[in-house]
Rosetta silent file (secondary structure, phi, psi, omega in degrees, C-alpha in Angstrom):
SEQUENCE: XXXXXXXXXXXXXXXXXXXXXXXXXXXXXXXXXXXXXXXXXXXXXXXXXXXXXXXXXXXXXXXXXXXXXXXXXXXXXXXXXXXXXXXXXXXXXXXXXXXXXXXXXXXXXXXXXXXXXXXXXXXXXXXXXXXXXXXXXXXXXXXXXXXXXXXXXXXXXXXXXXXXXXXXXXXXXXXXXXXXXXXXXXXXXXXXXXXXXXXXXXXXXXXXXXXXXXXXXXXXXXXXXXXXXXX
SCORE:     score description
SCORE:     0.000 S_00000001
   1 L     0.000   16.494 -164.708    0.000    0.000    0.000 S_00000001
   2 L   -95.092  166.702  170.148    3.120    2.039   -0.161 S_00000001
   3 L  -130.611  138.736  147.851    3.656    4.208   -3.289 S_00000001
   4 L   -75.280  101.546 -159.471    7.121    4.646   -4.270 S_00000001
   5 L  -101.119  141.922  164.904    8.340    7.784   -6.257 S_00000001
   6 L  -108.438   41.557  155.413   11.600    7.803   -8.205 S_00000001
   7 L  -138.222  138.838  140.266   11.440   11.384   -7.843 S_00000001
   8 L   -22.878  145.957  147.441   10.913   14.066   -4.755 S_00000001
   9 L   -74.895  113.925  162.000    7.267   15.341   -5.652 S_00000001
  10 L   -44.763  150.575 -173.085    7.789   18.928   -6.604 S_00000001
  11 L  -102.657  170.127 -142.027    6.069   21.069   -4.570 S_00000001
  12 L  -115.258  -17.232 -169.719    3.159   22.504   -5.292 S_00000001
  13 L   -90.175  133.442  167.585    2.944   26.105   -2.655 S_00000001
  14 L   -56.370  157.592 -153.629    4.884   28.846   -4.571 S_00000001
  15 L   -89.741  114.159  171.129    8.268   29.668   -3.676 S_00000001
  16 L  -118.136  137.817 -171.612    8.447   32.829   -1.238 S_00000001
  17 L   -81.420  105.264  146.971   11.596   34.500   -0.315 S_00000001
  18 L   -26.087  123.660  173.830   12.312   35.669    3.471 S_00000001
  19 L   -78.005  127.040  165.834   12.699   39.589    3.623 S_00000001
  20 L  -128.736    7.175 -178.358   15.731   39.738    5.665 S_00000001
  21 L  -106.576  170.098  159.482   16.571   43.612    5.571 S_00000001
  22 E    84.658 -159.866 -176.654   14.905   46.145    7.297 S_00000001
  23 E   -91.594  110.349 -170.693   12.091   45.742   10.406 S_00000001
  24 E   -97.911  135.301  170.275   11.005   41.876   10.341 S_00000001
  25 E   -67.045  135.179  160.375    8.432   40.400   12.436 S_00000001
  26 L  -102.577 -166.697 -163.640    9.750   37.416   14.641 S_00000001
  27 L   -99.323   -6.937 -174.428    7.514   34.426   16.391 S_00000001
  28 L   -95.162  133.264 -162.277    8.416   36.004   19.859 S_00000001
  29 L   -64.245  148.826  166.868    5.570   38.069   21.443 S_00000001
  30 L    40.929   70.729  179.464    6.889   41.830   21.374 S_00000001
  31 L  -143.642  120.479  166.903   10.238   40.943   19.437 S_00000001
  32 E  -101.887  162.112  175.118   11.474   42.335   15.871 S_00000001
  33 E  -121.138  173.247  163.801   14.502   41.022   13.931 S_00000001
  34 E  -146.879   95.657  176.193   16.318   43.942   12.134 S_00000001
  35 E   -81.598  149.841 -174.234   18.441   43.435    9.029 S_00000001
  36 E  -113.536  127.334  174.389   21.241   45.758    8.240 S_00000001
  37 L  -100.652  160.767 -174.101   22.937   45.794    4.673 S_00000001
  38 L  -115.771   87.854 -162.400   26.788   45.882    4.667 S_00000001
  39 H   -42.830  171.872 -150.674   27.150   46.926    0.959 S_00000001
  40 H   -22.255   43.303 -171.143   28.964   44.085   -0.652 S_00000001
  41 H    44.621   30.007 -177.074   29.786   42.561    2.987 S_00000001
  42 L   -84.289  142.022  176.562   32.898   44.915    3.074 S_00000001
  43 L  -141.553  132.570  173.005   33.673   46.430    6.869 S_00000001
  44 L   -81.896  121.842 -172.282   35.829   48.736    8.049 S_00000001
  45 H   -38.731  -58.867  178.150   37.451   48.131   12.016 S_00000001
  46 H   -28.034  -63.607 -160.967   35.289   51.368   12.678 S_00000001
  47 H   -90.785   20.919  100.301   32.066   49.763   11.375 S_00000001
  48 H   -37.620  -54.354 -169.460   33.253   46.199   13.012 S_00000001
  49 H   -97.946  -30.119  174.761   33.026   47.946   16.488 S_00000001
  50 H   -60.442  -54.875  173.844   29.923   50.432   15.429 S_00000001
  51 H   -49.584  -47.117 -167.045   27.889   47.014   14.530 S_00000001
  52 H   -73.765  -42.319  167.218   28.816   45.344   17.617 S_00000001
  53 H   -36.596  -72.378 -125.832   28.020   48.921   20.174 S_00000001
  54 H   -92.149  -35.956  148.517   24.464   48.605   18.390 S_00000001
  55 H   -34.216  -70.696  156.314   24.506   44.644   18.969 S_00000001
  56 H   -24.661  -97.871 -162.593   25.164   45.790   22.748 S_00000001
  57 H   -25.099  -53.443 -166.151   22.769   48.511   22.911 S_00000001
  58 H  -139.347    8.579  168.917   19.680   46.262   21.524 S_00000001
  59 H  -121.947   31.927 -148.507   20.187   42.774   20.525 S_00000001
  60 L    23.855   97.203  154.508   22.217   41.409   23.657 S_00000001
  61 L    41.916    5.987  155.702   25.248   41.343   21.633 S_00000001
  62 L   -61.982  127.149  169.595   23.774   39.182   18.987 S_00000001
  63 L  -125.158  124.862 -175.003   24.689   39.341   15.739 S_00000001
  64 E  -126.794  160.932 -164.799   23.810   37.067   12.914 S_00000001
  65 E   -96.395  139.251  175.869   25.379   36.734    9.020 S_00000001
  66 L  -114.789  156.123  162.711   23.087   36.297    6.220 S_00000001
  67 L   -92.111   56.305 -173.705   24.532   34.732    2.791 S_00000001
  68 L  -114.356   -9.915 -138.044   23.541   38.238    1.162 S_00000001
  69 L    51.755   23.343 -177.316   26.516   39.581    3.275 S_00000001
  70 L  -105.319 -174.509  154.259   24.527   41.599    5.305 S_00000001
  71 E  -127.526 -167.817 -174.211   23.875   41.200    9.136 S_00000001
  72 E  -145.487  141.668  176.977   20.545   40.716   11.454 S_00000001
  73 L  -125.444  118.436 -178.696   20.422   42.211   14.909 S_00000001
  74 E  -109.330  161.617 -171.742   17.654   39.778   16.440 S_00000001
  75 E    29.220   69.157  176.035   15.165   39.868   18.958 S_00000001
  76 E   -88.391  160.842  178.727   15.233   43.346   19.418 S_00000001
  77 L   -75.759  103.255 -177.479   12.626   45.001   21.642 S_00000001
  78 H   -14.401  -56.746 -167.652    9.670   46.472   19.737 S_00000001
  79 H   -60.133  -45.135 -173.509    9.761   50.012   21.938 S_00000001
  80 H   -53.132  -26.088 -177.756   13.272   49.673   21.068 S_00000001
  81 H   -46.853  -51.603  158.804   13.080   50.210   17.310 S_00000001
  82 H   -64.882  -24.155  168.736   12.816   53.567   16.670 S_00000001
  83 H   -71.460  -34.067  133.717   15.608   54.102   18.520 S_00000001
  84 H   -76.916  -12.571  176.346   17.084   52.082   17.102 S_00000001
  85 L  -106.529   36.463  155.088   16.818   53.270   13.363 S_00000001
  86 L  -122.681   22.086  139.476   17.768   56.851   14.546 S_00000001
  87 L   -48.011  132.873  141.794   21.225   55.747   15.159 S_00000001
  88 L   -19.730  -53.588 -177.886   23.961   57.429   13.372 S_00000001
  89 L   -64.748    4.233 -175.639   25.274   54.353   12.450 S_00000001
  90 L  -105.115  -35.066 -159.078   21.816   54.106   10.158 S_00000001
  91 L   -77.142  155.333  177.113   21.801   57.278    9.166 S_00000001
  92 L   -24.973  -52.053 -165.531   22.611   59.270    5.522 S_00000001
  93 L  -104.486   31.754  161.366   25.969   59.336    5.674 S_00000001
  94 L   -98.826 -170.143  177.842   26.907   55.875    6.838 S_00000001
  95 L   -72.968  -52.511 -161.465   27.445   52.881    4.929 S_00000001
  96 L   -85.398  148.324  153.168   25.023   50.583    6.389 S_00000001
  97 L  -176.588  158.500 -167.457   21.122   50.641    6.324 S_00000001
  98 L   -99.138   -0.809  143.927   18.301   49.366    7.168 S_00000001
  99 L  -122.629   71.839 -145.299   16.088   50.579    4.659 S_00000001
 100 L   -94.673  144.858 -163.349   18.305   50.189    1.498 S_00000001
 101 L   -84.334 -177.326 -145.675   16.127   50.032   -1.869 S_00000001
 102 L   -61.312  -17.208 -158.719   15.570   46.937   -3.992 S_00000001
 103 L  -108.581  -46.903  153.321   18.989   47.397   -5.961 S_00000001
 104 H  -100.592   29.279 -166.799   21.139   47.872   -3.555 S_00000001
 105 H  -108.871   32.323  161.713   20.600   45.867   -0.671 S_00000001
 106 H  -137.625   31.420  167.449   20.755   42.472   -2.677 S_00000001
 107 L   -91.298  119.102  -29.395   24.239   42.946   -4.214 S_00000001
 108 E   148.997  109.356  158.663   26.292   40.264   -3.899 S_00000001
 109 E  -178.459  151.577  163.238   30.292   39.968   -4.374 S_00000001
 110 L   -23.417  160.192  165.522   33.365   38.227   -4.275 S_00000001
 111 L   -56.523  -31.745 -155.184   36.594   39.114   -2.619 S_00000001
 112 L    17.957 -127.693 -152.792   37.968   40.144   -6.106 S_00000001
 113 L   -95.418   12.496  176.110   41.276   41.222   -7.240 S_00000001
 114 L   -60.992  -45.571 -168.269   42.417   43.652   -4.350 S_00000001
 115 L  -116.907    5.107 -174.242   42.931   40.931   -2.073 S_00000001
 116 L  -111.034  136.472  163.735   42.261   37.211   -5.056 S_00000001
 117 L   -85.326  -20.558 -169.947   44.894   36.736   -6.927 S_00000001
 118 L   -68.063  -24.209 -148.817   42.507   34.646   -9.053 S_00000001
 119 L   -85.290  162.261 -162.732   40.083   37.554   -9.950 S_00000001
 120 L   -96.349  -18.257 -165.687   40.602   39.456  -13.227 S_00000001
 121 L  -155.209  164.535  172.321   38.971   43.004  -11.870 S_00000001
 122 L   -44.429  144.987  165.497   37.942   45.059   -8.990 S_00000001
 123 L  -136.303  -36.374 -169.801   34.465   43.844   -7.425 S_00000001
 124 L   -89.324    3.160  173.868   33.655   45.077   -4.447 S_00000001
 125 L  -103.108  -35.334  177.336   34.094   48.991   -4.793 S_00000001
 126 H   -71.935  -32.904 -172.268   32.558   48.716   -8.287 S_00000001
 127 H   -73.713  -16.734  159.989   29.755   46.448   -7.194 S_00000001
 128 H   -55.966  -65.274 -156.798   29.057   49.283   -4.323 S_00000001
 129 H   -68.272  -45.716 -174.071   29.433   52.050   -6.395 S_00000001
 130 H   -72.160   -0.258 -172.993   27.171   50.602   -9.306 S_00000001
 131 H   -70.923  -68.078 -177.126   24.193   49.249   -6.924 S_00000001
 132 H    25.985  -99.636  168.291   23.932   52.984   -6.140 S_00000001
 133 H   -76.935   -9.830  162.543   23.897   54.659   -9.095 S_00000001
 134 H   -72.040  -33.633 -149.359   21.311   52.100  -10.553 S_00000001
 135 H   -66.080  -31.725 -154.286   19.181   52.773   -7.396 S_00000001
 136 H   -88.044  -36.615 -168.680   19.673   56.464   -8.390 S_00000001
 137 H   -80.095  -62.734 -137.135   18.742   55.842  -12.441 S_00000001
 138 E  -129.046  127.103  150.364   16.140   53.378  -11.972 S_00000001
 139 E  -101.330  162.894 -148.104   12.741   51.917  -10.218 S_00000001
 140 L  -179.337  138.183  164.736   11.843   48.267   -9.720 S_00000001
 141 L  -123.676   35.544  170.368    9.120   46.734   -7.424 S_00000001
 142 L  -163.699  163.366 -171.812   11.128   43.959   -6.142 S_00000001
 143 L   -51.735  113.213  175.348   13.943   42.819   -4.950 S_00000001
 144 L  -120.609  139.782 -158.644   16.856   41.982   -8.056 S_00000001
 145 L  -111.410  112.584 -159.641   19.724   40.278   -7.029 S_00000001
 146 L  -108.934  113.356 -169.250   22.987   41.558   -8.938 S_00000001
 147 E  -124.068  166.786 -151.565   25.502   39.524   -8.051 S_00000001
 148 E  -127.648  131.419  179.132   29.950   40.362   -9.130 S_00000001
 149 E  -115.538  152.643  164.013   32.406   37.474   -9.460 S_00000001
 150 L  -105.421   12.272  177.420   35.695   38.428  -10.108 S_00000001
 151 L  -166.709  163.991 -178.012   36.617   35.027  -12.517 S_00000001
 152 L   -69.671   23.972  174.593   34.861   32.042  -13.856 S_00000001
 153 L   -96.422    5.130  171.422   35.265   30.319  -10.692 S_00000001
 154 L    75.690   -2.963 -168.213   32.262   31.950   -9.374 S_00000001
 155 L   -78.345   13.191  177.815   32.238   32.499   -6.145 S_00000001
 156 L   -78.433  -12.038 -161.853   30.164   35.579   -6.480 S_00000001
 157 L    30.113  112.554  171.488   27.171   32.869   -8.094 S_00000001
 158 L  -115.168  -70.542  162.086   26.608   35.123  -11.029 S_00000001
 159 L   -12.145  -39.285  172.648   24.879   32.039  -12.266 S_00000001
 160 L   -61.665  -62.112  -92.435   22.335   32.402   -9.254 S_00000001
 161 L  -126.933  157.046  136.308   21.462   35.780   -9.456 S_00000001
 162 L    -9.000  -57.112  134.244   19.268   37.869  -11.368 S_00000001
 163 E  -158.513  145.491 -148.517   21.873   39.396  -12.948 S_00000001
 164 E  -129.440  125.612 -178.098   25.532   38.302  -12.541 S_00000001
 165 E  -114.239  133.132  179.516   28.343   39.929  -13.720 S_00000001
 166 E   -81.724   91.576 -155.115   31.442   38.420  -14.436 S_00000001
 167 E   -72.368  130.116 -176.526   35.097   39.732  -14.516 S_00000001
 168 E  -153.497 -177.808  179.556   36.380   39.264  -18.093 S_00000001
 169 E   -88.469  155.791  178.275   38.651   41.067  -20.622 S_00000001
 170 E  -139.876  151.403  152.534   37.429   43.929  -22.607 S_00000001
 171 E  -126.709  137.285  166.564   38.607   46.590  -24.999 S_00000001
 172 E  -112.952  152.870  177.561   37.927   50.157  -25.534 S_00000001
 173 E   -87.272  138.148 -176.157   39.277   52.419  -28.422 S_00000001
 174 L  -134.735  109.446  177.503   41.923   54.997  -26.834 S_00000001
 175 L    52.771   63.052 -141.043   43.301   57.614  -29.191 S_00000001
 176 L   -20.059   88.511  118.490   41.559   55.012  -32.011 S_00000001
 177 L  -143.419  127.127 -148.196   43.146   52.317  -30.843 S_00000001
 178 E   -60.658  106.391 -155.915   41.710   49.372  -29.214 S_00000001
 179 E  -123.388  157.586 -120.199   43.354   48.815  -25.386 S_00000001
 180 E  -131.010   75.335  161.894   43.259   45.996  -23.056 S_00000001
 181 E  -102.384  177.257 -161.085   40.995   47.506  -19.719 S_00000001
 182 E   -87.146  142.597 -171.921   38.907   45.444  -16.669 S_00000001
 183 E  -157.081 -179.190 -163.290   35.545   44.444  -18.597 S_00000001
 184 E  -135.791  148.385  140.425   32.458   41.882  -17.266 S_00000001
 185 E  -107.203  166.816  179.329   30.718   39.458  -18.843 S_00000001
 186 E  -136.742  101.676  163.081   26.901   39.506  -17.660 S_00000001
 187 E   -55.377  124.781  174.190   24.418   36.821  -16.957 S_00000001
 188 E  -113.451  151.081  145.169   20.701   37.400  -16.862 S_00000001
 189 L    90.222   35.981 -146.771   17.798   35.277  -15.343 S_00000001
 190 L  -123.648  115.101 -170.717   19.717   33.004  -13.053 S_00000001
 191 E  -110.994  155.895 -167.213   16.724   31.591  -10.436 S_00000001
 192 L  -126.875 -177.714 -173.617   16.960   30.401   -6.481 S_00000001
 193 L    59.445 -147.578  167.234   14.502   28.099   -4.401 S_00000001
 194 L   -44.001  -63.498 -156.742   12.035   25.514   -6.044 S_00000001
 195 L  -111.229   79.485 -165.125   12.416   26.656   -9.330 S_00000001
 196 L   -91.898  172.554 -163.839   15.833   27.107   -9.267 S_00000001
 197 E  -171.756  111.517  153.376   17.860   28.036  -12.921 S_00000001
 198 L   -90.293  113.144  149.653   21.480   28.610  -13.517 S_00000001
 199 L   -86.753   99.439 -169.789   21.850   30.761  -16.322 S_00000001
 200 L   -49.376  -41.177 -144.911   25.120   29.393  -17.975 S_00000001
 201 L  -109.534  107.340  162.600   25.538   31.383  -21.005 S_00000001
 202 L   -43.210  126.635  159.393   26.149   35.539  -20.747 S_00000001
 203 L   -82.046   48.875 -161.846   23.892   37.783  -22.876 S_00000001
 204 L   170.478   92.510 -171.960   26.999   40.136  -22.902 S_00000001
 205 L  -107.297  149.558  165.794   30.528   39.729  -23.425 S_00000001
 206 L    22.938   70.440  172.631   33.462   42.065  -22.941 S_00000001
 207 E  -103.692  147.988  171.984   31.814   45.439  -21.722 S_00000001
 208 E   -84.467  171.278 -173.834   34.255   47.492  -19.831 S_00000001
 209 L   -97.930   -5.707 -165.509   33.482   48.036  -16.273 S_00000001
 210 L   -93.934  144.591 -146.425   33.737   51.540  -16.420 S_00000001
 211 L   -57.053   -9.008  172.262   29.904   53.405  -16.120 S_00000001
 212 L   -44.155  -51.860 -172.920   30.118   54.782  -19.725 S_00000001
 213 L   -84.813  -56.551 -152.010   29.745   51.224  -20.648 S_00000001
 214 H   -98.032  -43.712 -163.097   28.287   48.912  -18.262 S_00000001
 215 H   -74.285  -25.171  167.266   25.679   51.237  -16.477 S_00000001
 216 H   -68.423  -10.787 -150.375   23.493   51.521  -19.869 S_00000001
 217 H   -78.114  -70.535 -173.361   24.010   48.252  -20.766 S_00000001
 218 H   -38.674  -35.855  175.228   22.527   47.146  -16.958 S_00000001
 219 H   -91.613   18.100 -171.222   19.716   49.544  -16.969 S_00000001
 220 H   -90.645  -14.574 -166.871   18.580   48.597  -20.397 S_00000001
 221 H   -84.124  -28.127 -178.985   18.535   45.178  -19.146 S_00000001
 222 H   -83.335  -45.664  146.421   16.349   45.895  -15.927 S_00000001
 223 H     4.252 -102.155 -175.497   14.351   47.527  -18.402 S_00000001
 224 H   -72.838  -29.745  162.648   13.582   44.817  -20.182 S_00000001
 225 H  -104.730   -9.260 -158.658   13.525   41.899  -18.047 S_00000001
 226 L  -141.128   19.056  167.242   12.735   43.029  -14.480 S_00000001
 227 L    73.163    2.040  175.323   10.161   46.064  -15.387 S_00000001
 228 L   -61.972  161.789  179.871   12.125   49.055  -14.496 S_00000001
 229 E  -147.587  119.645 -158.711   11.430   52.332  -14.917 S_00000001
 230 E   -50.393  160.680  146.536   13.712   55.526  -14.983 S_00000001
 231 L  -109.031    0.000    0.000   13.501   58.179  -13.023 S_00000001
């Protein structure tokens, strides 16, 4: 009377993503979780001891890691909230926040080549600087998750992601002639969860990284696959 499958049964409830930035309900009566983004999970000693005072202050010195590169300060005290997200360290001119919009609080990157010997280009000051200025270009009404490898070893999952960009060679013409500068390849449509999808193949080869090049190419692309809409 047993039925045997030679497969898992796929499942049948749609796939929903956990929100992990910003003010999160938890299961504990008068408790919030509060994600923080760390743009591309780069820290500074400063902002290493500024996370942990605010880990003090309102999450008994809990801190927890997401694999977004962000953190979570959990089971903070409801009354506590506002107070907390009128911290400095939340505020306009830091790095970190806890309401960061759709573009840049799901970017994603590698060590790349400041400190990899493997990677071919920069990733984590460009993959800062460009969540930014798309956030700055461009609207979206969900999260898209850009994520920067610096070589075809991946560990950025560019494959994963939304859109993935790849460190690869490029040329631009300089004084017309064609020159050897840090360039991406870029992967679109790369899916997580149930209905997961590596997208293998780039729809973009050897774009330079610098924003002349790469930032239309990205918003024409959010454009067109993810609904965006300038501003």
């Amino acid at each position: 009377g047993v039925k045997i499958e030679d497969t898992h049964p796929a499942a049948q409830e749609a796939f929903e993503r956990r929100q992990l930035l910003g003010v999160q309900p938890q299961k504990q009566e008068g408790m919030k979780r509060v994600g923080i983004l760390v743009p591309t999970g780069r820290l500074s000693v400063k902002e290493c001891r500024d996370l942990a005072d605010l880990a003090d202050k309102y999450s008994d010195s809990e801190i927890r890691l997401t694999v977004e590169q962000n953190v979570i300060l959990p089971n903070v005290d409801e009354d506590k909230i506002d107070d907390l997200l009128a911290e400095d360290v939340l505020g306009e001119d830091s790095r970190f926040s806890a309401t960061p919009g759709f573009i840049e609080g799901n970017v994603v990157s590698c060590t790349g080549a400041q400190f990899c010997p493997l990677a071919l280009v920069e990733t984590k000051s460009n993959a800062e600087k460009m969540g930014k200025k798309l956030e700055q270009l461009v609207t979206v009404d969900r999260p898209i998750r850009i994520h920067w490898t610096g070589c075809p070893n991946s560990c950025g999952q560019v494959q994963a992601a939304d859109i993935g960009i790849m460190g690869a060679p490029a040329r631009k013409e300089v004084d017309g002639k064609k020159m050897a500068v840090p360039g991406c390849k870029i992967f679109v449509g790369g899916r997580i969860g149930e209905d997961a999808h590596l997208a293998m193949e780039p729809v973009k080869t050897g774009i330079p990284l610098e924003d002349e090049f790469l930032i239309p190419e990205l918003v024409e692309i959010l454009k067109s696959e993810f609904g965006a809409v300038e501003k």
